[in-house]
Amino acid sequence: MVVKQQVDHLIVNGEIFTGDRMSPYLGNGAVAVNGNRIVAVGDTSSLLERYASEHVLDVAGAIVHPGMIDTHVHATSIVLHGLPVAVDEVSAFKVSYADVKVETDDESTDALVAAAAVALLRRGYTCFMEAGTVFETDAFANALERIGMRGMVSAPFGWDDVGIFESLAPATITARLMERAPADRATVIRRLERELTRNVDKDALVTGYVCLYGECSATDELTRDASELAKQAGVLFNQHQGFLRKWQEFETKKYGLSGVQRLHRLGALHEGTTLSHMNVMSDLDAELVVENRPGITWCPNNALHRAVHPTDLCRMPSLMEDGVCVSLGVDTTMYHPLGSAGMVSLLLSAEYGKRLDDAEPFYMQTVNAAQNIGYGDELGMLSVGKRADIVVRAVEDITHTALEQTGGLLALSSSQIPVDLVMIDGQIIMKGGRLTRVDQTEVLHHALAQRRRLLARAAGNA
């Protein structure tokens, strides 16, 4: 008689998209989870013969996939959709983007981050990297830990030279913002070091990394110090770069080098670095990226919205062909719906570069994303030994039933396929489309109230 191994959870009868390009799909598949790790992936009949569990989850043909990861999210800005906010230029009829961001406090950040987390979870994301713009980082962490979601956070506004914003985007820089985020190298490094203390607990859901704002806002000295800090701590070094041509031209005029070339000169362009955006690259920039292998977080919605690529070639497909790891980010949802980056990446690649394969955006939000946040060994695939961050889509209509075996359906329409169950680190935090630890309706109502309060405070202080 075969003695079955007891496990905590056994997901059976699923259409498994593994995130592994070498073995992408398993029909009528199963996943065994013990503790916070995946211990087996295989066909349902085989795993039922080998494993037993008090929690057998029969998903009845639903799509099962690794939790998706968004590698560039401004967490408090993600809920500003529809508000009268001036993003770049100062407007007499709108509130400055900087003024809204600077008016946050613990209560508003907790509420807005919790609501952002719910929105991401409902679309199949189990982790996101906050892009260095949250002041109340403890409130950020508390919100995610209460819900059970994974996240990464860094010190806010890592800069020590804001001349580029004063010249090119005055609505992004105000006196009140500078009070909370002084352009001071010592302050930035001290704040970065504080966030890295989160990493003492190797199983922490919320961890710290090193982020500079980038785009010519960090001196050589700050860039070297921050990059070295990240290297010593064994964490990711990240910054915005190559967003718009006028930004790149400003940096090139000031330093005689593009941002990528300057990072290379400073020893900060390597596999431990991830650059966000990179819409604008010279031939030399692209060569240096291929040679040094930093990761790239592409926010294609922003590139589309800003009309970057009619002038500048979309280089992402060719870079990916050359082995560069490219992941996707939404940035904010002021203009860009969650879950739409995959479709937009295919559109831009086809129109202004080389068309990506339909399934590629799925990998850019799973295995590639895990690598670009420094968790390539832990997340991004349904395979033995990985952390159990798993999403089960709802079986609600026939148009959301998998047939192709590459992940293209998930890549193109993941935001449209309802999520039934989410497991993070082996814990079920969503079931039946509802969060298990908090009342998500209450989360939403509280966030809406805080959003109104935040805008009123910003308008009152303008």
Short mmCIF file of C-alpha atoms in Angstrom, two decimals:
data_model
loop_
_atom_site.label_atom_id
_atom_site.label_comp_id
_atom_site.label_asym_id
_atom_site.label_seq_id
_atom_site.Cartn_x
_atom_site.Cartn_y
_atom_site.Cartn_z
CA MET A 1 0.00 0.00 0.00
CA VAL A 2 1.35 3.41 -1.01
CA VAL A 3 1.61 5.85 1.89
CA LYS A 4 0.62 9.26 0.66
CA GLN A 5 2.54 12.34 1.69
CA GLN A 6 0.40 14.79 3.64
CA VAL A 7 0.45 18.35 2.32
CA ASP A 8 -1.33 21.53 3.34
CA HIS A 9 -3.08 22.19 0.02
CA LEU A 10 -3.70 20.22 -3.14
CA ILE A 11 -5.05 22.08 -6.16
CA VAL A 12 -6.47 19.62 -8.70
CA ASN A 13 -8.17 19.55 -12.11
CA GLY A 14 -6.67 22.82 -13.30
CA GLU A 15 -5.45 24.12 -16.63
CA ILE A 16 -1.92 24.89 -15.43
CA PHE A 17 0.16 27.63 -17.01
CA THR A 18 3.49 27.20 -15.27
CA GLY A 19 5.40 30.31 -16.31
CA ASP A 20 8.18 27.99 -17.47
CA ARG A 21 8.89 28.46 -21.19
CA MET A 22 10.36 24.95 -21.42
CA SER A 23 7.20 23.33 -20.04
CA PRO A 24 4.50 25.99 -20.27
CA TYR A 25 1.23 24.07 -19.95
CA LEU A 26 -0.28 21.10 -18.17
CA GLY A 27 -3.84 20.07 -18.89
CA ASN A 28 -5.88 18.57 -16.05
CA GLY A 29 -2.99 19.42 -13.78
CA ALA A 30 -2.42 19.69 -10.05
CA VAL A 31 -0.17 21.59 -7.65
CA ALA A 32 0.78 20.36 -4.17
CA VAL A 33 1.69 22.95 -1.54
CA ASN A 34 3.25 22.37 1.86
CA GLY A 35 4.03 25.30 4.09
CA ASN A 36 4.91 28.20 1.84
CA ARG A 37 6.47 26.11 -0.94
CA ILE A 38 5.33 24.16 -3.98
CA VAL A 39 6.33 20.52 -3.51
CA ALA A 40 4.92 19.00 -6.71
CA VAL A 41 3.38 19.93 -10.06
CA GLY A 42 1.94 17.26 -12.34
CA ASP A 43 -1.18 15.67 -13.70
CA THR A 44 -4.06 15.35 -11.28
CA SER A 45 -4.26 11.56 -11.17
CA SER A 46 -0.55 11.23 -10.44
CA LEU A 47 -0.55 13.75 -7.63
CA LEU A 48 -3.70 12.32 -6.05
CA GLU A 49 -1.90 8.95 -5.87
CA ARG A 50 1.11 10.51 -4.11
CA TYR A 51 -0.35 13.25 -1.91
CA ALA A 52 -3.20 13.72 0.52
CA SER A 53 -4.53 16.91 2.07
CA GLU A 54 -7.35 18.13 4.24
CA HIS A 55 -7.63 21.01 1.79
CA VAL A 56 -8.16 19.58 -1.69
CA LEU A 57 -9.21 22.40 -4.02
CA ASP A 58 -10.97 21.05 -7.10
CA VAL A 59 -10.89 24.00 -9.52
CA ALA A 60 -12.98 22.20 -12.18
CA GLY A 61 -10.94 23.16 -15.23
CA ALA A 62 -10.06 26.71 -14.18
CA ILE A 63 -6.87 28.39 -15.29
CA VAL A 64 -4.10 28.18 -12.66
CA HIS A 65 -0.94 30.25 -12.95
CA PRO A 66 1.86 31.78 -10.87
CA GLY A 67 0.93 35.08 -9.30
CA MET A 68 1.74 37.93 -11.64
CA ILE A 69 4.15 40.63 -10.54
CA ASP A 70 4.00 44.31 -11.48
CA THR A 71 7.51 45.72 -11.34
CA HIS A 72 6.68 49.44 -11.35
CA VAL A 73 3.76 50.82 -9.34
CA HIS A 74 3.38 54.17 -7.64
CA ALA A 75 1.16 52.79 -4.92
CA THR A 76 -0.63 55.89 -3.68
CA SER A 77 -0.92 57.35 -7.19
CA ILE A 78 -2.56 54.20 -8.51
CA VAL A 79 -5.90 55.30 -7.03
CA LEU A 80 -5.88 58.85 -8.41
CA HIS A 81 -7.78 57.97 -11.59
CA GLY A 82 -10.22 60.68 -12.59
CA LEU A 83 -8.96 63.34 -10.18
CA PRO A 84 -8.15 66.84 -11.51
CA VAL A 85 -4.38 66.49 -11.16
CA ALA A 86 -1.77 68.36 -13.20
CA VAL A 87 0.95 65.80 -13.96
CA ASP A 88 3.76 67.85 -15.59
CA GLU A 89 2.78 71.46 -16.18
CA VAL A 90 1.31 73.75 -13.52
CA SER A 91 -2.38 74.47 -14.11
CA ALA A 92 -4.70 77.03 -12.53
CA PHE A 93 -7.55 74.53 -12.81
CA LYS A 94 -5.84 71.44 -11.42
CA VAL A 95 -3.94 70.43 -8.31
CA SER A 96 -0.24 69.74 -8.75
CA TYR A 97 0.65 66.05 -8.83
CA ALA A 98 3.40 66.73 -6.29
CA ASP A 99 0.95 68.45 -3.94
CA VAL A 100 -1.31 65.40 -3.87
CA LYS A 101 1.56 63.02 -3.20
CA VAL A 102 3.03 65.15 -0.43
CA GLU A 103 -0.21 65.40 1.57
CA THR A 104 -0.33 61.70 2.49
CA ASP A 105 -0.17 60.51 6.08
CA ASP A 106 -0.29 57.11 7.75
CA GLU A 107 -4.06 56.81 7.50
CA SER A 108 -4.35 57.79 3.85
CA THR A 109 -1.39 55.70 2.74
CA ASP A 110 -2.67 52.63 4.57
CA ALA A 111 -6.11 53.05 2.99
CA LEU A 112 -4.91 53.78 -0.54
CA VAL A 113 -2.32 51.00 -0.57
CA ALA A 114 -4.89 48.50 0.72
CA ALA A 115 -7.30 49.48 -2.05
CA ALA A 116 -4.54 49.27 -4.65
CA ALA A 117 -3.66 45.80 -3.37
CA VAL A 118 -7.27 44.64 -3.71
CA ALA A 119 -7.42 45.95 -7.27
CA LEU A 120 -4.19 44.14 -8.17
CA LEU A 121 -5.22 40.88 -6.51
CA ARG A 122 -8.52 40.86 -8.36
CA ARG A 123 -6.55 40.92 -11.62
CA GLY A 124 -4.13 38.14 -10.73
CA TYR A 125 -1.19 40.07 -9.27
CA THR A 126 0.31 38.76 -6.04
CA CYS A 127 3.30 41.09 -5.74
CA PHE A 128 4.29 44.57 -6.82
CA MET A 129 7.29 46.83 -6.49
CA GLU A 130 6.49 50.32 -5.24
CA ALA A 131 8.55 52.72 -7.32
CA GLY A 132 10.05 54.88 -4.60
CA THR A 133 7.31 57.44 -3.96
CA VAL A 134 5.61 56.39 -0.69
CA PHE A 135 6.50 58.49 2.35
CA GLU A 136 4.77 56.34 4.97
CA THR A 137 6.57 53.09 4.20
CA ASP A 138 5.52 51.43 7.46
CA ALA A 139 1.87 52.15 6.65
CA PHE A 140 2.50 50.67 3.19
CA ALA A 141 3.91 47.50 4.76
CA ASN A 142 1.14 47.26 7.35
CA ALA A 143 -1.56 47.45 4.70
CA LEU A 144 -0.07 44.66 2.60
CA GLU A 145 0.70 42.44 5.58
CA ARG A 146 -2.87 42.82 6.85
CA ILE A 147 -4.22 41.67 3.51
CA GLY A 148 -1.51 39.05 2.98
CA MET A 149 -0.05 40.45 -0.24
CA ARG A 150 3.60 40.58 -1.21
CA GLY A 151 5.35 43.87 -1.95
CA MET A 152 8.64 45.73 -2.17
CA VAL A 153 9.30 49.23 -0.91
CA SER A 154 12.14 51.73 -0.92
CA ALA A 155 12.83 55.17 0.49
CA PRO A 156 10.78 57.97 -1.05
CA PHE A 157 12.19 60.25 -3.72
CA GLY A 158 15.85 59.26 -3.77
CA TRP A 159 17.44 62.34 -5.30
CA ASP A 160 19.95 65.08 -4.56
CA ASP A 161 19.56 67.29 -7.65
CA VAL A 162 16.08 68.27 -8.84
CA GLY A 163 17.04 70.71 -11.59
CA ILE A 164 15.55 68.52 -14.29
CA PHE A 165 12.10 68.66 -12.69
CA GLU A 166 12.27 72.41 -12.19
CA SER A 167 13.10 72.79 -15.89
CA LEU A 168 10.92 70.16 -17.56
CA ALA A 169 8.09 69.20 -15.19
CA PRO A 170 7.39 71.94 -12.64
CA ALA A 171 4.14 70.35 -11.44
CA THR A 172 6.16 67.43 -10.09
CA ILE A 173 8.31 69.54 -7.78
CA THR A 174 7.06 71.92 -5.07
CA ALA A 175 8.38 73.47 -1.88
CA ARG A 176 6.24 71.15 0.25
CA LEU A 177 7.59 68.11 -1.58
CA MET A 178 11.14 69.28 -0.99
CA GLU A 179 10.42 69.63 2.73
CA ARG A 180 9.45 65.97 2.92
CA ALA A 181 11.99 64.71 0.40
CA PRO A 182 15.04 66.98 0.59
CA ALA A 183 17.56 66.71 -2.23
CA ASP A 184 20.24 65.58 0.18
CA ARG A 185 22.53 62.60 -0.31
CA ALA A 186 22.94 61.76 3.40
CA THR A 187 19.18 61.83 3.99
CA VAL A 188 18.52 59.55 1.03
CA ILE A 189 21.12 56.98 2.08
CA ARG A 190 19.89 56.99 5.67
CA ARG A 191 16.32 56.36 4.51
CA LEU A 192 17.42 53.61 2.14
CA GLU A 193 19.30 51.85 4.92
CA ARG A 194 16.19 51.97 7.10
CA GLU A 195 14.07 50.21 4.47
CA LEU A 196 16.64 47.44 4.12
CA THR A 197 16.14 46.45 7.76
CA ARG A 198 12.88 44.81 6.63
CA ASN A 199 14.95 42.07 5.01
CA VAL A 200 16.18 40.56 8.27
CA ASP A 201 13.11 38.30 8.15
CA LYS A 202 13.68 36.14 5.08
CA ASP A 203 9.98 35.24 4.96
CA ALA A 204 8.70 38.81 5.21
CA LEU A 205 5.93 39.63 2.76
CA VAL A 206 7.17 43.21 2.41
CA THR A 207 10.87 43.72 1.76
CA GLY A 208 13.13 46.68 1.07
CA TYR A 209 15.26 47.52 -1.93
CA VAL A 210 17.33 50.47 -3.18
CA CYS A 211 15.59 52.93 -5.47
CA LEU A 212 16.77 56.29 -6.76
CA TYR A 213 14.31 58.45 -8.63
CA GLY A 214 16.73 58.67 -11.54
CA GLU A 215 16.26 60.68 -14.74
CA CYS A 216 19.22 62.96 -13.97
CA SER A 217 18.10 63.63 -10.38
CA ALA A 218 21.00 61.84 -8.67
CA THR A 219 24.56 63.10 -8.68
CA ASP A 220 27.43 60.75 -9.39
CA GLU A 221 28.14 60.58 -5.65
CA LEU A 222 24.60 59.51 -4.72
CA THR A 223 24.42 57.04 -7.58
CA ARG A 224 27.68 55.38 -6.50
CA ASP A 225 26.66 55.27 -2.84
CA ALA A 226 23.20 53.83 -3.54
CA SER A 227 24.46 51.27 -6.03
CA GLU A 228 27.14 50.12 -3.59
CA LEU A 229 24.59 49.92 -0.77
CA ALA A 230 22.39 47.67 -2.90
CA LYS A 231 25.34 45.47 -3.82
CA GLN A 232 26.45 45.07 -0.20
CA ALA A 233 22.89 44.26 0.93
CA GLY A 234 22.28 41.85 -1.94
CA VAL A 235 19.19 43.70 -3.13
CA LEU A 236 17.96 45.31 -6.31
CA PHE A 237 19.15 48.75 -7.47
CA ASN A 238 16.45 50.54 -9.45
CA GLN A 239 15.75 53.93 -10.99
CA HIS A 240 13.65 55.65 -13.68
CA GLN A 241 15.56 56.12 -16.91
CA GLY A 242 14.92 57.00 -20.57
CA PHE A 243 11.27 58.01 -20.07
CA LEU A 244 11.11 60.79 -22.67
CA ARG A 245 13.57 62.13 -25.22
CA LYS A 246 13.63 65.60 -23.66
CA TRP A 247 14.63 64.04 -20.33
CA GLN A 248 17.45 62.08 -21.92
CA GLU A 249 18.65 65.16 -23.80
CA PHE A 250 18.74 67.15 -20.54
CA GLU A 251 20.95 64.53 -18.87
CA THR A 252 23.20 64.20 -21.89
CA LYS A 253 23.70 67.96 -22.06
CA LYS A 254 24.47 68.19 -18.34
CA TYR A 255 26.87 65.25 -18.06
CA GLY A 256 27.99 64.66 -21.62
CA LEU A 257 26.54 61.14 -21.36
CA SER A 258 23.13 59.56 -21.49
CA GLY A 259 21.78 58.10 -18.27
CA VAL A 260 22.67 54.55 -19.32
CA GLN A 261 26.19 55.56 -20.28
CA ARG A 262 26.63 57.43 -17.00
CA LEU A 263 25.45 54.40 -14.99
CA HIS A 264 27.96 52.28 -16.89
CA ARG A 265 30.77 54.73 -16.10
CA LEU A 266 29.78 54.68 -12.42
CA GLY A 267 29.73 50.86 -12.25
CA ALA A 268 25.98 50.76 -11.63
CA LEU A 269 24.90 49.04 -14.87
CA HIS A 270 24.81 45.30 -14.23
CA GLU A 271 22.52 42.33 -13.56
CA GLY A 272 21.66 43.65 -10.11
CA THR A 273 20.16 46.79 -11.64
CA THR A 274 16.67 47.24 -13.06
CA LEU A 275 15.84 50.36 -15.06
CA SER A 276 12.25 51.54 -15.32
CA HIS A 277 10.85 52.79 -18.67
CA MET A 278 13.82 52.93 -21.08
CA ASN A 279 11.57 54.15 -23.88
CA VAL A 280 14.40 56.21 -25.36
CA MET A 281 17.75 54.59 -26.11
CA SER A 282 20.60 55.36 -28.47
CA ASP A 283 22.37 52.56 -30.30
CA LEU A 284 25.19 52.77 -27.74
CA ASP A 285 22.70 52.62 -24.87
CA ALA A 286 21.19 49.45 -26.32
CA GLU A 287 24.63 47.90 -26.80
CA LEU A 288 25.53 48.63 -23.18
CA VAL A 289 22.26 47.12 -21.95
CA VAL A 290 22.87 43.92 -23.93
CA GLU A 291 26.47 43.74 -22.74
CA ASN A 292 25.83 44.43 -19.05
CA ARG A 293 22.39 42.80 -18.66
CA PRO A 294 20.44 45.12 -16.39
CA GLY A 295 16.76 44.29 -16.25
CA ILE A 296 14.23 46.64 -17.80
CA THR A 297 10.76 47.41 -16.50
CA TRP A 298 8.76 48.55 -19.50
CA CYS A 299 5.62 50.63 -18.94
CA PRO A 300 4.16 50.47 -22.47
CA ASN A 301 0.97 52.33 -21.56
CA ASN A 302 3.03 55.39 -20.69
CA ALA A 303 5.00 55.09 -23.92
CA LEU A 304 1.72 54.95 -25.86
CA HIS A 305 0.16 57.81 -23.91
CA ARG A 306 3.23 60.01 -24.40
CA ALA A 307 3.53 59.08 -28.09
CA VAL A 308 7.19 58.11 -27.68
CA HIS A 309 7.60 55.52 -30.38
CA PRO A 310 6.58 57.31 -33.56
CA THR A 311 9.91 59.13 -33.05
CA ASP A 312 11.89 56.47 -31.19
CA LEU A 313 12.11 52.82 -32.15
CA CYS A 314 10.56 50.38 -29.69
CA ARG A 315 13.69 48.41 -28.83
CA MET A 316 12.21 45.96 -26.33
CA PRO A 317 11.66 43.03 -28.73
CA SER A 318 15.19 43.16 -30.10
CA LEU A 319 16.64 43.52 -26.61
CA MET A 320 14.67 40.49 -25.48
CA GLU A 321 15.98 38.53 -28.46
CA ASP A 322 19.47 39.43 -27.23
CA GLY A 323 18.74 38.03 -23.76
CA VAL A 324 17.76 41.17 -21.83
CA CYS A 325 15.15 40.49 -19.16
CA VAL A 326 12.14 42.77 -19.71
CA SER A 327 9.17 42.94 -17.35
CA LEU A 328 6.01 45.06 -17.33
CA GLY A 329 4.73 47.81 -15.07
CA VAL A 330 1.52 49.83 -14.96
CA ASP A 331 3.14 52.87 -13.28
CA THR A 332 -0.16 54.50 -12.26
CA THR A 333 -3.77 54.07 -13.31
CA MET A 334 -4.50 57.74 -13.84
CA TYR A 335 -4.64 56.88 -17.55
CA HIS A 336 -3.83 53.19 -17.74
CA PRO A 337 -6.19 50.38 -16.64
CA LEU A 338 -4.66 47.60 -14.58
CA GLY A 339 -3.93 44.52 -16.62
CA SER A 340 -3.73 46.31 -19.97
CA ALA A 341 0.07 46.48 -20.25
CA GLY A 342 0.30 43.11 -21.99
CA MET A 343 -1.98 44.09 -24.85
CA VAL A 344 -0.29 47.49 -25.23
CA SER A 345 3.16 45.88 -25.31
CA LEU A 346 2.07 43.77 -28.29
CA LEU A 347 0.58 46.80 -30.02
CA LEU A 348 3.71 48.92 -29.68
CA SER A 349 6.07 46.09 -30.57
CA ALA A 350 4.11 45.38 -33.76
CA GLU A 351 3.81 49.03 -34.79
CA TYR A 352 7.29 50.34 -34.01
CA GLY A 353 9.60 47.36 -33.58
CA LYS A 354 9.27 43.59 -33.94
CA ARG A 355 6.01 41.98 -32.88
CA LEU A 356 6.28 39.97 -29.70
CA ASP A 357 4.82 36.51 -29.42
CA ASP A 358 1.31 36.52 -27.94
CA ALA A 359 2.43 34.74 -24.77
CA GLU A 360 5.43 36.97 -24.07
CA PRO A 361 3.56 39.50 -21.88
CA PHE A 362 2.54 36.64 -19.59
CA TYR A 363 6.19 35.75 -19.03
CA MET A 364 7.08 39.43 -18.64
CA GLN A 365 4.67 39.50 -15.69
CA THR A 366 5.76 36.21 -14.11
CA VAL A 367 9.22 34.71 -14.56
CA ASN A 368 10.81 37.86 -16.03
CA ALA A 369 9.25 40.04 -13.36
CA ALA A 370 10.53 37.78 -10.60
CA GLN A 371 14.06 38.08 -11.97
CA ASN A 372 13.77 41.86 -12.27
CA ILE A 373 12.84 42.30 -8.61
CA GLY A 374 15.61 39.98 -7.44
CA TYR A 375 13.36 36.99 -6.69
CA GLY A 376 14.10 34.78 -9.67
CA ASP A 377 14.83 31.80 -7.41
CA GLU A 378 11.66 32.27 -5.37
CA LEU A 379 8.77 33.46 -7.53
CA GLY A 380 7.44 33.61 -11.09
CA MET A 381 6.84 29.92 -11.88
CA LEU A 382 4.79 27.00 -10.67
CA SER A 383 7.64 24.62 -10.04
CA VAL A 384 9.01 22.59 -7.17
CA GLY A 385 10.75 24.68 -4.53
CA LYS A 386 9.21 28.01 -5.50
CA ARG A 387 7.12 29.96 -3.04
CA ALA A 388 3.43 29.14 -3.33
CA ASP A 389 2.09 32.32 -4.91
CA ILE A 390 -0.73 30.91 -7.02
CA VAL A 391 -3.75 32.35 -8.81
CA VAL A 392 -6.84 30.39 -9.82
CA ARG A 393 -9.12 32.10 -12.31
CA ALA A 394 -12.87 31.71 -12.08
CA VAL A 395 -14.71 29.41 -14.48
CA GLU A 396 -17.56 31.71 -15.37
CA ASP A 397 -17.94 31.79 -19.14
CA ILE A 398 -16.66 29.82 -22.09
CA THR A 399 -14.63 32.69 -23.55
CA HIS A 400 -12.28 32.42 -20.57
CA THR A 401 -11.61 28.71 -20.99
CA ALA A 402 -8.05 27.84 -21.98
CA LEU A 403 -7.35 26.04 -25.23
CA GLU A 404 -4.01 27.29 -26.50
CA GLN A 405 -1.09 26.13 -24.43
CA THR A 406 1.30 29.09 -24.40
CA GLY A 407 -0.28 31.61 -22.04
CA GLY A 408 -1.44 33.97 -24.75
CA LEU A 409 -4.95 34.17 -23.30
CA LEU A 410 -3.53 35.31 -19.97
CA ALA A 411 -1.15 37.72 -21.65
CA LEU A 412 -3.81 39.43 -23.71
CA SER A 413 -6.85 39.46 -21.46
CA SER A 414 -5.80 38.65 -17.92
CA SER A 415 -7.59 41.69 -16.50
CA GLN A 416 -10.85 40.42 -18.01
CA ILE A 417 -10.73 36.92 -16.51
CA PRO A 418 -12.22 36.94 -12.99
CA VAL A 419 -10.03 35.67 -10.18
CA ASP A 420 -11.53 33.08 -7.85
CA LEU A 421 -8.67 32.14 -5.51
CA VAL A 422 -5.31 33.65 -4.58
CA MET A 423 -2.67 31.92 -2.51
CA ILE A 424 0.40 33.84 -1.34
CA ASP A 425 3.20 32.11 0.54
CA GLY A 426 0.94 29.09 0.95
CA GLN A 427 -1.89 31.08 2.56
CA ILE A 428 -5.28 31.53 0.89
CA ILE A 429 -5.97 35.25 0.97
CA MET A 430 -8.80 35.31 -1.59
CA LYS A 431 -11.50 32.73 -2.17
CA GLY A 432 -14.66 33.00 -4.21
CA GLY A 433 -13.34 36.33 -5.48
CA ARG A 434 -13.37 37.84 -1.97
CA LEU A 435 -10.54 38.54 0.42
CA THR A 436 -10.37 36.19 3.38
CA ARG A 437 -8.64 38.48 5.92
CA VAL A 438 -10.38 41.82 5.47
CA ASP A 439 -13.71 43.16 4.22
CA GLN A 440 -12.82 44.42 0.76
CA THR A 441 -15.96 46.56 0.50
CA GLU A 442 -14.91 48.34 3.66
CA VAL A 443 -11.39 48.71 2.24
CA LEU A 444 -12.78 50.40 -0.86
CA HIS A 445 -15.10 52.78 1.00
CA HIS A 446 -12.34 53.83 3.37
CA ALA A 447 -9.95 54.43 0.46
CA LEU A 448 -12.50 56.55 -1.40
CA ALA A 449 -12.99 58.70 1.69
CA GLN A 450 -9.23 59.10 2.09
CA ARG A 451 -8.84 59.96 -1.58
CA ARG A 452 -11.37 62.78 -1.22
CA ARG A 453 -9.63 63.96 1.95
CA LEU A 454 -6.23 63.87 0.25
CA LEU A 455 -7.37 65.96 -2.69
CA ALA A 456 -9.11 68.48 -0.40
CA ARG A 457 -5.93 68.88 1.66
CA ALA A 458 -3.81 69.33 -1.48
CA ALA A 459 -6.23 71.88 -2.93
CA GLY A 460 -6.44 73.75 0.37
CA ASN A 461 -2.67 74.08 0.63
CA ALA A 462 -2.09 75.01 -3.02
#
